[in-house]
Short mmCIF file of C-alpha atoms and ligand atoms in Angstrom, two decimals:
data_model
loop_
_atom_site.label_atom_id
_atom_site.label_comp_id
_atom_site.label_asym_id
_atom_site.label_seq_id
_atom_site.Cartn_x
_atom_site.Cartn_y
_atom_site.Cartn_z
CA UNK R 1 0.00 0.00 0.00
CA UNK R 2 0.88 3.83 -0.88
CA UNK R 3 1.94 5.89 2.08
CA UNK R 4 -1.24 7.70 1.56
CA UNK R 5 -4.65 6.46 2.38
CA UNK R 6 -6.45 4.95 -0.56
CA UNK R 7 -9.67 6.53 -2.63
CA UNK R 8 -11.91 6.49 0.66
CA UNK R 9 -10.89 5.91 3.56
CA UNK R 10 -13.52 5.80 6.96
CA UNK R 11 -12.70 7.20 10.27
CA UNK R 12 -14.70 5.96 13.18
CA UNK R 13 -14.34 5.64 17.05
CA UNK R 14 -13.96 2.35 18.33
CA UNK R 15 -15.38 3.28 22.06
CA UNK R 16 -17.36 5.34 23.21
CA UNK R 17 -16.59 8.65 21.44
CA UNK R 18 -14.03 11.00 22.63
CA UNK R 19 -10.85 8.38 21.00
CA UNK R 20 -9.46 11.92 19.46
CA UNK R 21 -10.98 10.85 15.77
CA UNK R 22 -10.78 15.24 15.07
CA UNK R 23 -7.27 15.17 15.76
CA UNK R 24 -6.29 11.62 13.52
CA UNK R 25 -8.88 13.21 10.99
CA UNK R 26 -7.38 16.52 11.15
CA UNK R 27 -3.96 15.16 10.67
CA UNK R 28 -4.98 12.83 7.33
CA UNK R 29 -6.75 15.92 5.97
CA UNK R 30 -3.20 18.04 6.08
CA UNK R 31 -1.38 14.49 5.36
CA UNK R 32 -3.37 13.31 2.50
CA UNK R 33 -4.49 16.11 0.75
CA UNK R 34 -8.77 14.91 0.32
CA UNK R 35 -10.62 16.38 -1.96
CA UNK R 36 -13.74 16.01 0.16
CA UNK R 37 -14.15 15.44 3.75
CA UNK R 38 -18.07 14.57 4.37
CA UNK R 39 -19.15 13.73 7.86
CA UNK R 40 -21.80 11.21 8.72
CA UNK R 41 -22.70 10.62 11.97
CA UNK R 42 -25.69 11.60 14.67
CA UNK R 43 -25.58 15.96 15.00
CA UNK R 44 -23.92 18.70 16.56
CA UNK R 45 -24.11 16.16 19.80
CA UNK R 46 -20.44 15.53 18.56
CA UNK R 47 -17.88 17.35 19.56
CA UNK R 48 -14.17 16.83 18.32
CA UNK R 49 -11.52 19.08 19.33
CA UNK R 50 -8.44 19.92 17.40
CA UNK R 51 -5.12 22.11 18.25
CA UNK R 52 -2.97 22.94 15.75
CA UNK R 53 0.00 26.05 15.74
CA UNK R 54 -1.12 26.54 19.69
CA UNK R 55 -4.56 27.18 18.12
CA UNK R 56 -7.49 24.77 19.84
CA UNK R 57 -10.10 24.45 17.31
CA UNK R 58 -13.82 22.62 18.42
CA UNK R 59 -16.27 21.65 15.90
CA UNK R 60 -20.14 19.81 16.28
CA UNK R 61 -21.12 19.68 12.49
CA UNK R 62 -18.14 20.80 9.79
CA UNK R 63 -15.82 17.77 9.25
CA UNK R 64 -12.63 18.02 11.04
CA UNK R 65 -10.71 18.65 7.98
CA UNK R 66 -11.38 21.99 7.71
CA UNK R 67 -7.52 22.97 8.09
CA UNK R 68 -6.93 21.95 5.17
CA UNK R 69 -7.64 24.99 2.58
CA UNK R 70 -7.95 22.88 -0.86
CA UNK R 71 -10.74 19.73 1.08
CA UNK R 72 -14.36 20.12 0.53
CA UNK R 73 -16.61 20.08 3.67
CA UNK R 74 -19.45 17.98 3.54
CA UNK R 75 -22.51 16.94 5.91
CA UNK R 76 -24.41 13.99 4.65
CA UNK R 77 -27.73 13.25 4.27
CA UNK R 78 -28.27 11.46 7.56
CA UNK R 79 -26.69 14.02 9.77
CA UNK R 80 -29.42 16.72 11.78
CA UNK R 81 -27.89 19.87 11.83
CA UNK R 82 -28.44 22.92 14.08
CA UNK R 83 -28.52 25.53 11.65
CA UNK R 84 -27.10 27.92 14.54
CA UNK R 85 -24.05 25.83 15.16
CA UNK R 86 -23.55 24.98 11.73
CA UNK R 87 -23.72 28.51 10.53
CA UNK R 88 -21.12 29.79 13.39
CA UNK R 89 -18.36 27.24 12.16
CA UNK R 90 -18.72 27.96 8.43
CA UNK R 91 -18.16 32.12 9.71
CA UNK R 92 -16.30 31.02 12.29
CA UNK R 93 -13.36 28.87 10.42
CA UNK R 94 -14.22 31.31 6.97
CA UNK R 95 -15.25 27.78 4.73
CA UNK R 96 -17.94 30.04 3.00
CA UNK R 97 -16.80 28.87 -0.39
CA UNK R 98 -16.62 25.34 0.49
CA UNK R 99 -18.91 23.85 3.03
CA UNK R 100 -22.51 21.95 1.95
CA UNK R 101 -24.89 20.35 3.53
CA UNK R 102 -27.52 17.96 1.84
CA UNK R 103 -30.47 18.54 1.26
CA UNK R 104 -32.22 16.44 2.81
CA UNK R 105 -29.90 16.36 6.15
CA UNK R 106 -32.97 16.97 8.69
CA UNK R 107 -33.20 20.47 10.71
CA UNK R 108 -33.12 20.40 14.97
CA UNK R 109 -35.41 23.23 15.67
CA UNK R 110 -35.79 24.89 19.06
CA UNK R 111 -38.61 21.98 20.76
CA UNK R 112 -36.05 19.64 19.94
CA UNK R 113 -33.80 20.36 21.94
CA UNK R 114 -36.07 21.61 25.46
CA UNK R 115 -37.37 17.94 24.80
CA UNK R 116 -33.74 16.82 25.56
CA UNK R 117 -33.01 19.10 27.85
CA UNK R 118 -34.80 17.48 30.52
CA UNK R 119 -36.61 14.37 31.31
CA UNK R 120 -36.08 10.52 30.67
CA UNK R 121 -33.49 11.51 27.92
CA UNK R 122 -31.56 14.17 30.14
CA UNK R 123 -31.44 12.42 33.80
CA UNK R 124 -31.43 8.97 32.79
CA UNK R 125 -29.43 8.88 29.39
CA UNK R 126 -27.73 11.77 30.10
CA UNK R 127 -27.72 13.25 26.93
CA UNK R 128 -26.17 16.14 26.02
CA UNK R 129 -29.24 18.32 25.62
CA UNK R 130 -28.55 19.45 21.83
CA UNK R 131 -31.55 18.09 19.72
CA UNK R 132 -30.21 15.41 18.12
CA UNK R 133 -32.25 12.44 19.94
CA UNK R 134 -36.04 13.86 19.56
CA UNK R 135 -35.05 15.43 16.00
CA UNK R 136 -34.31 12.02 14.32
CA UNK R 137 -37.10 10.34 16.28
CA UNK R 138 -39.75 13.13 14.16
CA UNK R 139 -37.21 12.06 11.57
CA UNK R 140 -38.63 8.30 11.97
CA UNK R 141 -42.27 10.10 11.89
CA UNK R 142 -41.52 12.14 8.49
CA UNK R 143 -42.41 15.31 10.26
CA UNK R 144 -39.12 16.29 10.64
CA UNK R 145 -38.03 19.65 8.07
CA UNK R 146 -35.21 19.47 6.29
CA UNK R 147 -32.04 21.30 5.30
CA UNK R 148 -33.87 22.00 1.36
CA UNK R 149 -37.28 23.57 3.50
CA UNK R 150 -35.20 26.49 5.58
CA UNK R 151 -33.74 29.22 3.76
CA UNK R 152 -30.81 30.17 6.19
CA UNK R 153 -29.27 27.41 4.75
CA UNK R 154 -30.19 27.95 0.65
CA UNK R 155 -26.31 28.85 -0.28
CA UNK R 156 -24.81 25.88 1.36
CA UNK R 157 -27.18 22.87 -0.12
CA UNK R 158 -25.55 20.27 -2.54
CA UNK R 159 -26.67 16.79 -3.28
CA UNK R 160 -23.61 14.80 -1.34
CA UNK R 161 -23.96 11.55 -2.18
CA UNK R 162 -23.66 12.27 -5.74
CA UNK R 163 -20.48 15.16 -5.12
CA UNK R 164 -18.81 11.92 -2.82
CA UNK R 165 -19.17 9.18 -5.28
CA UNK R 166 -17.98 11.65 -8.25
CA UNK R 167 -15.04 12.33 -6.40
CA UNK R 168 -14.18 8.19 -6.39
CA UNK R 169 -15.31 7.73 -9.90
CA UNK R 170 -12.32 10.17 -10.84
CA UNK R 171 -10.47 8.43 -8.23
CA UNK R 172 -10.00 11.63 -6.00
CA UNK R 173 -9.43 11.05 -2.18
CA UNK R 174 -12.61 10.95 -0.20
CA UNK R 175 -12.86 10.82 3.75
CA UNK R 176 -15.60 9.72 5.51
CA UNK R 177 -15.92 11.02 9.20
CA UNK R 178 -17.89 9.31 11.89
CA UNK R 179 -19.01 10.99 15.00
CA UNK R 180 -19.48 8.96 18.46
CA UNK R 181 -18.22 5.40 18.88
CA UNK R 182 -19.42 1.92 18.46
CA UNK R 183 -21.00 1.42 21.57
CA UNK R 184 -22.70 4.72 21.51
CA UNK R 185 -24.66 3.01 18.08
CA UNK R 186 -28.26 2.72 18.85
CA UNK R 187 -28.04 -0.93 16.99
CA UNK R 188 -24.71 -2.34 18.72
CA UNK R 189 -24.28 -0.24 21.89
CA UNK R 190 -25.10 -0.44 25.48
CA UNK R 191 -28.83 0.52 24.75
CA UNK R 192 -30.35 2.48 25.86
CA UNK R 193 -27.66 4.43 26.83
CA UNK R 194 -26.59 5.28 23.48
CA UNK R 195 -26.76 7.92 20.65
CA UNK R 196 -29.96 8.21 18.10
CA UNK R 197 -28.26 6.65 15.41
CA UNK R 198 -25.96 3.80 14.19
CA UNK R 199 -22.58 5.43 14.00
CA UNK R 200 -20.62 2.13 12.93
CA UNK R 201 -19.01 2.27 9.65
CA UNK R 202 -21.63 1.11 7.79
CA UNK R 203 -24.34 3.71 9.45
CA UNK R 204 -21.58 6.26 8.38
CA UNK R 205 -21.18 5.05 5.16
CA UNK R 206 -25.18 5.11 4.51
CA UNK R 207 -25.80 8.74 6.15
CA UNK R 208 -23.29 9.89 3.13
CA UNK R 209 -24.61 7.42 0.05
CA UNK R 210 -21.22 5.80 -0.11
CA UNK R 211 -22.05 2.12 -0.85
CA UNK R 212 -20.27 -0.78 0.75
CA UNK R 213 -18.11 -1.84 -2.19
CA UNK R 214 -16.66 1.84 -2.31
CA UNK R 215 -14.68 1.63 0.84
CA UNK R 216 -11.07 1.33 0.81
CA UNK R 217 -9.83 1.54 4.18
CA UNK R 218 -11.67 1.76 7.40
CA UNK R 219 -9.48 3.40 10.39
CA UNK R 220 -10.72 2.62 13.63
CA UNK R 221 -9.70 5.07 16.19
CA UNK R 222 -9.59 4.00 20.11
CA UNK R 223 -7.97 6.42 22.60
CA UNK R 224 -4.94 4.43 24.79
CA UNK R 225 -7.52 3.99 27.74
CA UNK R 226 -11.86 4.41 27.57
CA UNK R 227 -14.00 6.97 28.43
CA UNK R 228 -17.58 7.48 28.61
CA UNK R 229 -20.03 10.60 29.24
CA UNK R 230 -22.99 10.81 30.44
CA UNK R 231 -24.98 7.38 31.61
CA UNK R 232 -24.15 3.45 30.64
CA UNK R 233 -22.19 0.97 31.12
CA UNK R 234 -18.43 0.98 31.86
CA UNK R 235 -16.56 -2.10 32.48
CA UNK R 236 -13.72 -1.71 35.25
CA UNK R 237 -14.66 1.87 35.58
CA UNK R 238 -12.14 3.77 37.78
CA UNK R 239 -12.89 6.17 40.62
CA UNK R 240 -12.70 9.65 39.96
CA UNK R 241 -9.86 10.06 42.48
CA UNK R 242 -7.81 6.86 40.33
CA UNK R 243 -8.62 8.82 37.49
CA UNK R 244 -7.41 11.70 38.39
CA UNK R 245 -4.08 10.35 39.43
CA UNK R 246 -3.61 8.45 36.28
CA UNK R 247 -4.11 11.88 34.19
CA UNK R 248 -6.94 10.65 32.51
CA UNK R 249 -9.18 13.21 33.87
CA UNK R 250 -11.25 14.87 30.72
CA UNK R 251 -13.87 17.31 30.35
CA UNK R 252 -16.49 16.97 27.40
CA UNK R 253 -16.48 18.97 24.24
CA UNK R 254 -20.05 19.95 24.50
CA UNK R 255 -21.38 18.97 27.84
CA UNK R 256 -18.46 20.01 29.64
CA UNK R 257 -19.09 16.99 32.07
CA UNK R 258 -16.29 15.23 33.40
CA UNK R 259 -15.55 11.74 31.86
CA UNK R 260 -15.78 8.49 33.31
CA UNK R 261 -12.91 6.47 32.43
CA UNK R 262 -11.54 2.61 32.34
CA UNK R 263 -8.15 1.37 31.11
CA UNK R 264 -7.76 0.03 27.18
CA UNK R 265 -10.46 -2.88 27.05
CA UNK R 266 -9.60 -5.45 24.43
CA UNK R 267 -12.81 -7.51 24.82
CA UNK R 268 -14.49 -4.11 23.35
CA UNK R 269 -12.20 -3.17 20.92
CA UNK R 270 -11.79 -6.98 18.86
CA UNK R 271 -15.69 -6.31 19.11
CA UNK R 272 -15.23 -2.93 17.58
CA UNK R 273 -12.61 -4.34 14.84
CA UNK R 274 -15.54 -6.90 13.92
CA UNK R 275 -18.50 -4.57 13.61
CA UNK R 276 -16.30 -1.76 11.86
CA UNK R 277 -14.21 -4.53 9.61
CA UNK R 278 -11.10 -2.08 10.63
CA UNK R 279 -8.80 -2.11 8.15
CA UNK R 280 -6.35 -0.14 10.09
CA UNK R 281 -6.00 1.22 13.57
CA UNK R 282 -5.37 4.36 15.34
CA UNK R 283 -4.18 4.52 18.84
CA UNK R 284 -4.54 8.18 20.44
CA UNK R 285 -3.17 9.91 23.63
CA UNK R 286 -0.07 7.36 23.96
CA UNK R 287 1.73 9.91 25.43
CA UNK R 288 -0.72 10.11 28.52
CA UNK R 289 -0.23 6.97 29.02
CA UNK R 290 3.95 6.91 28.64
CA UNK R 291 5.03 10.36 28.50
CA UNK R 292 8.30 10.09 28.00
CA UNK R 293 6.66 9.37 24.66
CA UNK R 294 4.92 12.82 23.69
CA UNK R 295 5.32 14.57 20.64
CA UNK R 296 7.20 11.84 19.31
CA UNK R 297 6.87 11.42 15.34
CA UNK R 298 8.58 8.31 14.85
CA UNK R 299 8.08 4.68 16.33
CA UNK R 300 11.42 3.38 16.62
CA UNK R 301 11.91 6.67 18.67
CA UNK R 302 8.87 5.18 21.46
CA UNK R 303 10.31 3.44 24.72
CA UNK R 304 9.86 -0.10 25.28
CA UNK R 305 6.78 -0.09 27.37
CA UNK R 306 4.87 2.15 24.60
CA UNK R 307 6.11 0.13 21.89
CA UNK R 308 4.92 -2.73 23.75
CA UNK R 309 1.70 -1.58 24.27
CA UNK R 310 0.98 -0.78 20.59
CA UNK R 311 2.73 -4.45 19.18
CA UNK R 312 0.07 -5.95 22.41
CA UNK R 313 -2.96 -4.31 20.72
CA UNK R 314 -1.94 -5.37 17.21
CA UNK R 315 -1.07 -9.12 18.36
CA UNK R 316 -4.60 -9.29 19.92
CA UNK R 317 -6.94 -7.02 17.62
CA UNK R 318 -4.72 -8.54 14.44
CA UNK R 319 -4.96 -5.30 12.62
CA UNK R 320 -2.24 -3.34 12.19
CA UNK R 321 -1.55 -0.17 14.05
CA UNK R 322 -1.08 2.78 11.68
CA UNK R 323 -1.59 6.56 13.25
CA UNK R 324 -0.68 7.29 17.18
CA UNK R 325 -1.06 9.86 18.84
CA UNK R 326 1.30 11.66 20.55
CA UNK R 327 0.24 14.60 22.13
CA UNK R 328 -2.51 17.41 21.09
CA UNK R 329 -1.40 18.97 18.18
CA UNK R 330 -2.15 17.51 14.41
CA UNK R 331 1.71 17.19 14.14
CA UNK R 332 2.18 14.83 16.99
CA UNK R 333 1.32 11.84 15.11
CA UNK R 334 3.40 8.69 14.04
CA UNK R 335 2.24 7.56 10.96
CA UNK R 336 3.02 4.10 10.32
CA UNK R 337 1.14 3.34 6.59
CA UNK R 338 4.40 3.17 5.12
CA UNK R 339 5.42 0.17 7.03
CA UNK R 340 2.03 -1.94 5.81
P1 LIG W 1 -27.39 12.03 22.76
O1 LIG W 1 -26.72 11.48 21.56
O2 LIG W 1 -27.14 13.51 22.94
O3 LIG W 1 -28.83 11.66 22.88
O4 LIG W 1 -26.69 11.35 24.05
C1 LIG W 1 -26.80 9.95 24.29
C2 LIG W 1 -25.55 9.43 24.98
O5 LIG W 1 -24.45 9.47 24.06
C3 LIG W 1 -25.09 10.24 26.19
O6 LIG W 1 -24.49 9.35 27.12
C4 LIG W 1 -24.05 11.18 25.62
O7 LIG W 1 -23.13 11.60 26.59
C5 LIG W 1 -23.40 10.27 24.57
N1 LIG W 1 -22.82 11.01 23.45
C6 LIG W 1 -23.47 11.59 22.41
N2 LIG W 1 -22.60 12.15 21.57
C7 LIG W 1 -21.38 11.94 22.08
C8 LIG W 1 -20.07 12.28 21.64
O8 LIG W 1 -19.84 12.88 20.58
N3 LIG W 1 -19.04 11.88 22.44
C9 LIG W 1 -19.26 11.19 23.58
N4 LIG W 1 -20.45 10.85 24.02
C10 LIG W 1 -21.51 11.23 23.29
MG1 LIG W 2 -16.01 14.39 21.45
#
């Protein structure tokens, strides 16, 4: 295989969102060159953060790509967009000339999100109050409007299924992003505390109309230890206080809730590798975990114990080990794709 990622290559989280899939994404966007970078996924529910030049960047609807000048940024047709946040990040990151939405991506209006703002969905879910849920459940009713019916949205409308799968027919680079993580999928997570959607590869790859047979690569990103916001299920879950000494303590990108975390579960991620069929693997925040490690760009540069740890996860998972994370900026990365 090229150095580069094929035609299209997926990006989804392998836990429970949070792995740092803005960061790997951001970092194949400046790597690879895309010309598109469409997002599938739930809504602006997501949050992915991404530093770059000492700059911290957060974004709920655009791809993560968006440092990259020459890629496309697209929303597919499954997404529900605020039009609020979604209209702050185009001004906000100055993508005027280059961001679309579809036109039939469904609209979260203002009842949307006071229905998830308190209630079953709030206190026992813990959701993170934004829309998303109630707006694709009037989605599954056909009352929801969509993106085509609003006007604040009439210069940014494009049909994306067809822009994505013109791209691959004149083999131009494609990536998909997901949003979430496996076991946040309404079909294969810990329901009912999970998202509104499936946000598996294959969810991802229908919310965009990219067919199965279309996908190169699938990158399956897991951060080096789990964490979970909001309600669920967390096997091995540490206290806060172990957490906190481990320096795994994180805040959420939209909630602002403190994380619940557990160390690097295999059992989860060969499940994630299954449902995903990862072609590749990306390992984030290594340097939390050995920081003698951080900002390192090369692997033969990691310490024994690190290098360990990745050459453990590929032995058991049987998927090679590609991007790592180093520390927060887009540069620290290792990028391994040369070595498959
Ligand atoms: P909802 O998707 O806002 O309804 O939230 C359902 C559950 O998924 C809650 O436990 C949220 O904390 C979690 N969740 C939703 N989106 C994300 C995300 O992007 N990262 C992490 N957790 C999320
Ligand atoms: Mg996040």
């Amino acid at each position: 295989m090229c150095s580069s990622f094929m035609t299209s290559t997926v990006i989804v989280g392998g836990f429970f969102g949070d792995e740092g899939k803005g960061k790997i994404v951001s970092y194949l966007a400046m790597k690879d060159n895309p010309v598109i970078a469409v997002r599938g996924g739930a809504g602006p529910n997501a949050g992915h953060t991404i530093e770059h030049g000492g700059k911290t960047y957060k974004v709920r609807m655009l791809p993560s790509a968006f440092l990259n000048p020459n890629t496309r940024l697209l929303v597919g047709p499954g997404v529900v967009i605020s039009q609020e946040v979604l209209l702050k990040e185009i001004s906000e990151f100055g993508v005027q000339d280059r961001a679309f939405v579809d036109y039939q991506c469904g609209i979260i209006e203002d009842s949307h999100k006071a229905a998830d703002s308190e209630g079953r969905l709030k206190e026992s879910i813990g959701s993170t109050g934004t829309g998303t849920g109630p707006a694709n459940a009037d989605r599954a009713m056909r009352t929801l409007k969509l993106a085509k019916d609003v006007d604040s949205l009439a210069l940014y409308l494009d049909d994306i299924p067809n822009a994505v799968n013109f791209a691959l027919e004149r083999k131009e680079k494609v990536m998909v992003e997901g949003t979430q993580g496996t076991f946040l999928s309404l079909w294969h997570g810990t329901y009912p505390y999970v998202t509104s959607k499936d946000v598996t590869a294959s969810g991802i790859c229908a919310d965009v109309g990219l067919g199965p047979k279309n996908v190169d690569d699938v990158v399956v990103v897991f951060k080096s230890y789990v964490t979970r916001v909001g309600e669920g299920p967390l096997k091995n879950e540490l206290s806060p206080e172990k957490t906190a000494a481990k320096g795994w303590k994180e805040v959420g990108t939209v909630t602002g809730r403190t994380r619940r975390a557990a160390e690097f579960d295999f059992d989860l991620a060969k499940r994630a590798v299954m449902l995903n069929s990862a072609t590749q693997i990306g390992i984030t925040k290594l340097d939390v975990l050995y920081p003698e490690c951080a900002h390192m760009q090369s692997f033969s540069d990691l310490s024994s114990p690190a290098k360990y740890f990745i050459k453990n996860i590929e032995d058991q998972l049987k998927v090679p080990v590609t991007l790592i994370g180093t520390g927060p900026d887009v540069n620290d990365t290792i990028d391994r794709r040369d070595e498959l």
